[in-house]
XYZ file of C-alpha atoms in Angstrom:
422
model
C 19.049 -38.280 25.653
C 16.555 -35.409 25.623
C 16.282 -33.550 22.355
C 17.009 -29.825 22.419
C 13.866 -27.702 22.515
C 15.232 -24.567 20.807
C 14.002 -25.440 17.259
C 10.451 -25.868 18.570
C 9.921 -22.115 18.802
C 9.899 -21.465 15.014
C 7.486 -24.369 14.523
C 5.211 -22.995 17.238
C 5.324 -19.593 15.578
C 4.347 -21.087 12.227
C 1.438 -22.958 13.783
C 0.309 -19.774 15.506
C 0.459 -17.884 12.207
C -1.530 -20.587 10.436
C -4.165 -20.660 13.166
C -4.383 -16.874 13.285
C -4.728 -16.595 9.520
C -7.426 -19.288 9.391
C -9.481 -17.778 12.212
C -9.198 -14.172 10.995
C -10.031 -15.008 7.380
C -12.983 -17.111 8.495
C -14.239 -14.036 10.336
C -13.732 -11.872 7.241
C -15.672 -14.402 5.147
C -18.476 -14.407 7.701
C -18.652 -10.621 7.494
C -18.741 -10.791 3.696
C -21.537 -13.381 3.724
C -23.535 -11.076 6.042
C -22.623 -8.000 4.032
C -26.277 -7.027 3.665
C -26.506 -6.071 7.344
C -26.860 -2.261 7.749
C -23.864 -2.081 10.084
C -21.706 -3.820 7.450
C -22.670 -1.551 4.589
C -26.052 -2.883 3.524
C -24.543 -4.943 0.708
C -22.387 -2.167 -0.740
C -19.071 -3.992 -0.230
C -19.967 -7.159 -2.146
C -21.999 -5.264 -4.726
C -18.906 -3.895 -6.435
C -17.768 -7.402 -7.371
C -21.221 -8.824 -8.021
C -22.300 -6.041 -10.334
C -19.483 -3.754 -11.433
C -16.621 -6.241 -11.787
C -18.943 -8.835 -13.278
C -20.173 -6.302 -15.846
C -16.599 -5.482 -16.782
C -15.870 -9.203 -16.995
C -18.514 -9.506 -19.729
C -16.954 -6.648 -21.716
C -13.363 -7.851 -21.243
C -14.320 -11.377 -22.326
C -15.181 -9.878 -25.737
C -11.640 -8.556 -26.151
C -12.160 -4.903 -25.346
C -11.755 -2.615 -22.363
C -14.829 -0.709 -21.069
C -13.801 2.434 -22.934
C -17.168 4.174 -22.604
C -17.629 3.405 -18.926
C -16.769 6.384 -16.713
C -16.085 4.004 -13.840
C -13.231 2.267 -15.694
C -10.103 4.032 -14.377
C -7.572 1.217 -14.196
C -4.452 0.388 -16.242
C -4.773 -2.409 -18.817
C -3.186 -4.985 -16.503
C -6.392 -4.929 -14.462
C -8.117 -6.717 -17.321
C -6.522 -10.152 -16.780
C -7.082 -9.873 -13.012
C -10.800 -9.232 -13.498
C -10.983 -12.067 -16.040
C -9.184 -14.530 -13.737
C -12.351 -15.752 -11.923
C -13.243 -17.423 -15.207
C -10.500 -19.935 -14.403
C -12.843 -21.426 -11.790
C -15.990 -22.228 -13.835
C -17.498 -24.379 -11.072
C -17.980 -21.232 -8.960
C -19.969 -18.079 -9.510
C -17.979 -15.005 -10.503
C -18.247 -13.607 -6.973
C -17.215 -16.874 -5.314
C -14.272 -17.326 -7.690
C -13.134 -13.743 -7.145
C -13.112 -14.162 -3.364
C -11.336 -17.529 -3.643
C -8.572 -16.006 -5.788
C -8.266 -13.060 -3.399
C -7.735 -15.475 -0.528
C -5.158 -17.334 -2.629
C -3.253 -14.062 -3.134
C -3.547 -13.432 0.612
C -1.988 -16.833 1.334
C 0.761 -16.126 -1.198
C 1.657 -12.906 0.625
C 1.711 -14.717 3.958
C 3.957 -17.485 2.579
C 6.347 -14.935 1.040
C 6.576 -12.994 4.313
C 7.034 -16.187 6.314
C 9.783 -17.470 4.043
C 11.578 -14.136 4.207
C 11.157 -13.979 7.973
C 12.783 -17.380 8.513
C 16.052 -16.383 6.862
C 19.035 -15.730 9.140
C 18.842 -12.277 10.671
C 15.217 -11.777 9.607
C 11.961 -11.739 11.576
C 8.503 -13.316 11.396
C 6.983 -10.051 12.658
C 6.045 -9.132 9.092
C 3.975 -12.291 8.629
C 2.283 -11.746 11.980
C 1.599 -8.107 11.130
C -0.077 -9.017 7.827
C -2.124 -11.765 9.477
C -3.431 -9.480 12.210
C -3.612 -6.233 10.231
C -5.762 -7.141 7.229
C -8.894 -8.093 9.257
C -8.969 -4.572 10.706
C -10.425 -3.549 7.335
C -13.273 -6.024 7.929
C -14.592 -7.712 4.758
C -13.478 -4.984 2.343
C -10.164 -6.595 1.213
C -11.965 -9.752 0.067
C -14.188 -7.793 -2.315
C -11.518 -5.649 -3.970
C -8.515 -6.705 -6.018
C -6.000 -4.703 -3.989
C -4.739 -7.858 -2.261
C -3.667 -9.209 -5.667
C -1.864 -5.972 -6.484
C -0.178 -5.944 -3.085
C 1.068 -9.481 -3.749
C 3.021 -8.205 -6.768
C 4.643 -5.446 -4.687
C 5.460 -7.704 -1.731
C 7.022 -10.408 -3.902
C 8.917 -7.781 -5.887
C 10.618 -6.433 -2.766
C 11.293 -9.827 -1.220
C 12.976 -11.158 -4.381
C 15.369 -8.201 -4.589
C 18.189 -9.791 -2.584
C 18.261 -12.843 -4.835
C 17.324 -11.440 -8.225
C 16.998 -7.721 -9.032
C 15.649 -8.713 -12.442
C 12.789 -10.674 -10.880
C 12.161 -7.712 -8.602
C 11.727 -5.487 -11.651
C 9.441 -7.989 -13.386
C 7.002 -8.221 -10.472
C 7.033 -4.456 -9.918
C 6.199 -3.864 -13.589
C 3.384 -6.408 -13.596
C 1.925 -4.834 -10.462
C 2.184 -1.348 -11.972
C 0.198 -2.500 -14.987
C -2.628 -3.530 -12.664
C -2.538 -0.445 -10.411
C 0.191 2.088 -10.971
C 1.537 2.383 -7.402
C 3.735 -0.812 -7.362
C 6.169 1.027 -9.637
C 7.140 3.050 -6.553
C 8.770 0.010 -4.928
C 11.693 0.492 -7.312
C 12.552 3.879 -5.810
C 14.762 2.514 -3.047
C 16.881 0.119 -5.066
C 20.588 0.286 -4.100
C 22.477 2.537 -6.484
C 24.581 1.015 -9.219
C 24.172 -2.387 -10.821
C 21.126 -3.381 -8.735
C 19.171 -0.294 -9.780
C 20.106 -0.695 -13.440
C 19.144 -4.354 -13.436
C 15.793 -3.854 -11.676
C 14.761 -0.783 -13.654
C 15.805 -2.269 -16.992
C 13.918 -5.461 -16.251
C 10.840 -3.481 -15.241
C 10.963 -1.380 -18.400
C 11.312 -4.389 -20.694
C 8.538 -6.282 -18.891
C 6.136 -3.337 -18.941
C 6.770 -2.679 -22.636
C 6.278 -6.316 -23.624
C 3.162 -6.730 -21.455
C 1.616 -3.526 -22.784
C 2.268 -4.634 -26.352
C 0.623 -7.986 -25.648
C -2.415 -6.393 -23.989
C -2.767 -3.899 -26.852
C -2.730 -6.799 -29.304
C -5.344 -8.812 -27.401
C -7.682 -6.000 -26.248
C -8.926 -2.850 -27.919
C -8.864 0.580 -26.201
C -6.201 -0.343 -23.597
C -5.512 3.295 -22.638
C -9.094 4.492 -22.280
C -8.642 4.625 -18.495
C -6.531 7.770 -18.783
C -9.493 9.826 -19.929
C -11.660 8.727 -17.002
C -8.872 9.040 -14.434
C -8.237 12.641 -15.413
C -11.818 13.574 -14.577
C -11.636 12.500 -10.936
C -12.550 15.068 -8.327
C -12.070 15.231 -4.551
C -13.255 12.063 -2.847
C -14.810 12.509 0.579
C -12.231 10.308 2.352
C -9.185 12.135 1.032
C -7.360 14.869 2.915
C -8.989 17.477 0.699
C -12.326 15.798 1.321
C -11.807 16.021 5.066
C -11.097 19.746 4.755
C -14.263 20.214 2.702
C -16.242 18.153 5.225
C -15.129 20.561 7.955
C -16.034 23.466 5.671
C -19.511 21.969 5.257
C -19.990 22.079 9.018
C -18.978 25.750 8.866
C -21.593 26.584 6.212
C -19.846 25.840 2.912
C -22.407 25.329 0.131
C -20.847 22.294 -1.573
C -22.425 18.848 -1.624
C -21.514 15.192 -2.047
C -22.338 13.376 -5.297
C -21.638 9.909 -6.670
C -19.398 10.187 -9.721
C -16.491 8.251 -11.229
C -17.239 5.338 -8.911
C -16.856 7.286 -5.652
C -18.590 9.806 -3.450
C -16.991 13.141 -4.333
C -17.497 16.771 -3.443
C -18.865 19.223 -5.977
C -19.241 22.937 -5.490
C -17.199 26.118 -5.048
C -13.439 25.753 -4.537
C -13.429 21.986 -5.204
C -11.221 22.381 -8.346
C -8.759 24.429 -6.274
C -8.577 21.681 -3.639
C -8.009 19.083 -6.372
C -5.258 21.225 -7.904
C -3.610 21.601 -4.496
C -3.600 17.820 -4.078
C -1.862 17.417 -7.426
C 0.655 20.110 -6.487
C 1.427 18.358 -3.197
C 1.904 15.092 -5.088
C 4.501 16.840 -7.247
C 6.196 18.189 -4.114
C 6.491 14.774 -2.464
C 7.816 13.323 -5.700
C 10.528 15.972 -5.591
C 11.292 15.153 -1.954
C 11.650 11.467 -2.776
C 14.000 12.253 -5.654
C 16.034 14.488 -3.331
C 16.272 11.641 -0.824
C 17.405 9.321 -3.593
C 20.152 11.716 -4.668
C 21.324 12.518 -1.121
C 21.125 8.989 0.321
C 24.530 7.518 1.116
C 23.855 4.666 3.520
C 21.924 1.557 2.428
C 20.901 -1.476 4.485
C 18.915 -4.533 3.448
C 15.808 -2.716 4.729
C 16.302 0.548 2.804
C 14.418 -0.603 -0.340
C 11.551 -1.790 1.864
C 11.439 1.421 3.880
C 11.641 3.623 0.789
C 8.765 1.738 -0.852
C 6.525 2.253 2.180
C 7.455 5.926 2.461
C 6.833 6.593 -1.229
C 3.432 4.889 -1.362
C 2.390 6.509 1.917
C 3.319 10.005 0.708
C 1.527 9.538 -2.599
C -1.515 8.184 -0.756
C -1.918 11.118 1.623
C -1.595 13.661 -1.204
C -4.024 11.853 -3.506
C -7.449 13.186 -4.422
C -8.802 9.730 -3.552
C -8.105 7.619 -0.454
C -10.351 4.578 -0.531
C -10.306 2.232 2.494
C -8.709 -0.546 0.431
C -5.625 1.648 -0.049
C -4.721 0.596 3.479
C -4.191 -2.925 2.095
C -1.180 -1.597 0.153
C 0.286 0.122 3.178
C -0.200 -2.870 5.472
C 1.520 -5.125 2.939
C 4.522 -2.821 2.559
C 4.783 -2.292 6.328
C 4.792 -6.077 6.748
C 7.729 -6.323 4.329
C 9.607 -3.708 6.360
C 9.072 -5.697 9.547
C 10.727 -8.794 8.075
C 14.042 -6.956 8.482
C 15.599 -6.124 11.830
C 17.197 -3.057 10.229
C 13.961 -1.293 9.282
C 13.423 2.283 10.377
C 9.647 2.045 9.992
C 8.441 0.165 13.094
C 6.629 3.182 14.636
C 5.067 3.887 11.238
C 3.748 0.318 11.068
C 1.946 0.805 14.394
C 0.356 4.040 13.208
C -0.861 2.269 10.078
C -2.502 -0.434 12.175
C -4.423 2.268 14.026
C -5.355 3.946 10.728
C -6.613 0.614 9.374
C -8.803 0.094 12.437
C -10.363 3.544 12.006
C -10.811 2.882 8.268
C -12.974 -0.098 9.192
C -15.237 2.355 10.995
C -15.135 4.810 8.103
C -16.285 2.149 5.629
C -18.537 0.332 5.876
C -19.670 0.829 9.506
C -20.135 4.626 9.630
C -20.028 5.433 5.931
C -23.464 7.088 5.933
C -22.193 9.485 8.599
C -19.124 10.265 6.488
C -21.206 10.850 3.341
C -23.573 13.222 5.111
C -20.715 15.058 6.825
C -22.141 14.667 10.307
C -19.901 15.529 13.223
C -19.395 11.802 13.817
C -18.367 11.222 10.214
C -16.075 14.247 10.206
C -14.442 13.115 13.460
C -13.763 9.648 12.051
C -12.090 11.093 8.964
C -10.045 13.606 10.968
C -8.700 10.799 13.151
C -8.008 8.410 10.247
C -6.331 11.001 8.071
C -4.505 12.459 11.051
C -2.975 9.055 11.689
C -2.005 8.744 8.020
C -0.463 12.228 8.044
C 1.557 11.443 11.159
C 2.667 8.146 9.622
C 3.718 9.832 6.370
C 5.762 12.556 8.074
C 7.399 10.124 10.490
C 8.112 7.670 7.687
C 9.945 10.221 5.562
C 11.900 11.653 8.495
C 13.072 8.208 9.596
C 13.926 7.202 6.036
C 15.959 10.386 5.568
C 17.873 9.891 8.803
C 18.537 6.209 8.133
C 20.179 7.067 4.811
C 22.851 9.204 6.447
C 26.266 7.572 6.558
C 27.211 6.338 9.966
C 29.514 8.750 11.709
C 32.438 6.965 13.339
C 33.766 9.069 16.227
C 37.471 9.712 16.108
C 39.463 8.481 19.096
C 39.988 11.173 21.668
C 43.423 12.762 21.556
C 45.670 11.841 24.436
C 46.069 14.741 26.849
C 49.422 16.461 26.740
C 51.383 15.481 29.813
C 53.260 18.441 31.329
C 56.953 17.839 31.617
C 58.325 17.498 35.127
C 60.683 20.147 36.392
C 63.735 17.890 36.161
C 63.123 17.440 32.392
C 62.637 21.154 31.887
C 65.895 21.891 33.668
C 67.919 19.181 31.930
C 70.647 20.515 29.559
């Protein structure tokens, strides 16, 4: 008797995912190995790990955060992540860092695949992550944003089984880079929200206490973060780039670990970015209060919307920020009920343009040539469209379903014999 062939499809999909991940990550590694090529950044991508992270590793290994380093702008949870390559002493710091980044990448893929194989779910999220990350070229392998994204992805995907675990992973991610705390915004109201938020609060408090006991100066990052200006790849930076082409007298300078604008009106642009961040925070709170209809995808969709809105209003939009958005979009696509499918496609396009922005055409962006300005207008235009569409679709999806009332039966006119009856 011939065996049924229906179960072969999931196996074929898994093999395709594995092959796609292996081939795409091999390409990313090849790009990283040849990072010194001018078209790939002239060594600038790998240099951040080889020099900056490694220097911080030496300071952190002595039990203190780099308090006097203006480039240190990360929460205390970043310390253990940057120390983690020491767990692989047979490798150089750079090699161990890349190996652990790939391990976090695999962990995300496995989490998305497991979620996608549940009844009523989809493997589109795993496929999206596999295909989307290489659009950023070698950059994700030389930044620790993949590790942070792993915390956020696992936090959301554990929600249905354990809200407490969801809160734990969100808190741990927030201690590394603050944004994973936003994944808790869309928790279903009631017991689930209380459980997740309480767990996150307890975890964050305990972890902060432990880090403060082990390291000195754990909150020094706040001083450096407050001094940030307008980075050239942000929305404000794009506006200033256009102003430069129109004769504005500002210039680009390396400070606080990024290329930022200095000159007239830059503080006003930075203040406007902060004001817009406050506005979107208010909009998200309004959505939370007004939302009445929740599906299994609502927490996923809300997380993507929140991080996307905070990204587009930030004074800094580094290319690796797209790693966060691709990871959250992949989580949304594991559910058939998501409202964010068009947003996910826009983010893929934005990621592809970000690969051009950095490292391929970064010199053009820094010097505000027409080519560089055009690249940033397109990339940030795609992000703006994605942010607006994401919020609109999230808002509409939270409306309670309107059940139409049955139409009233038409009144039948009485026949003449009934009207004349006594």
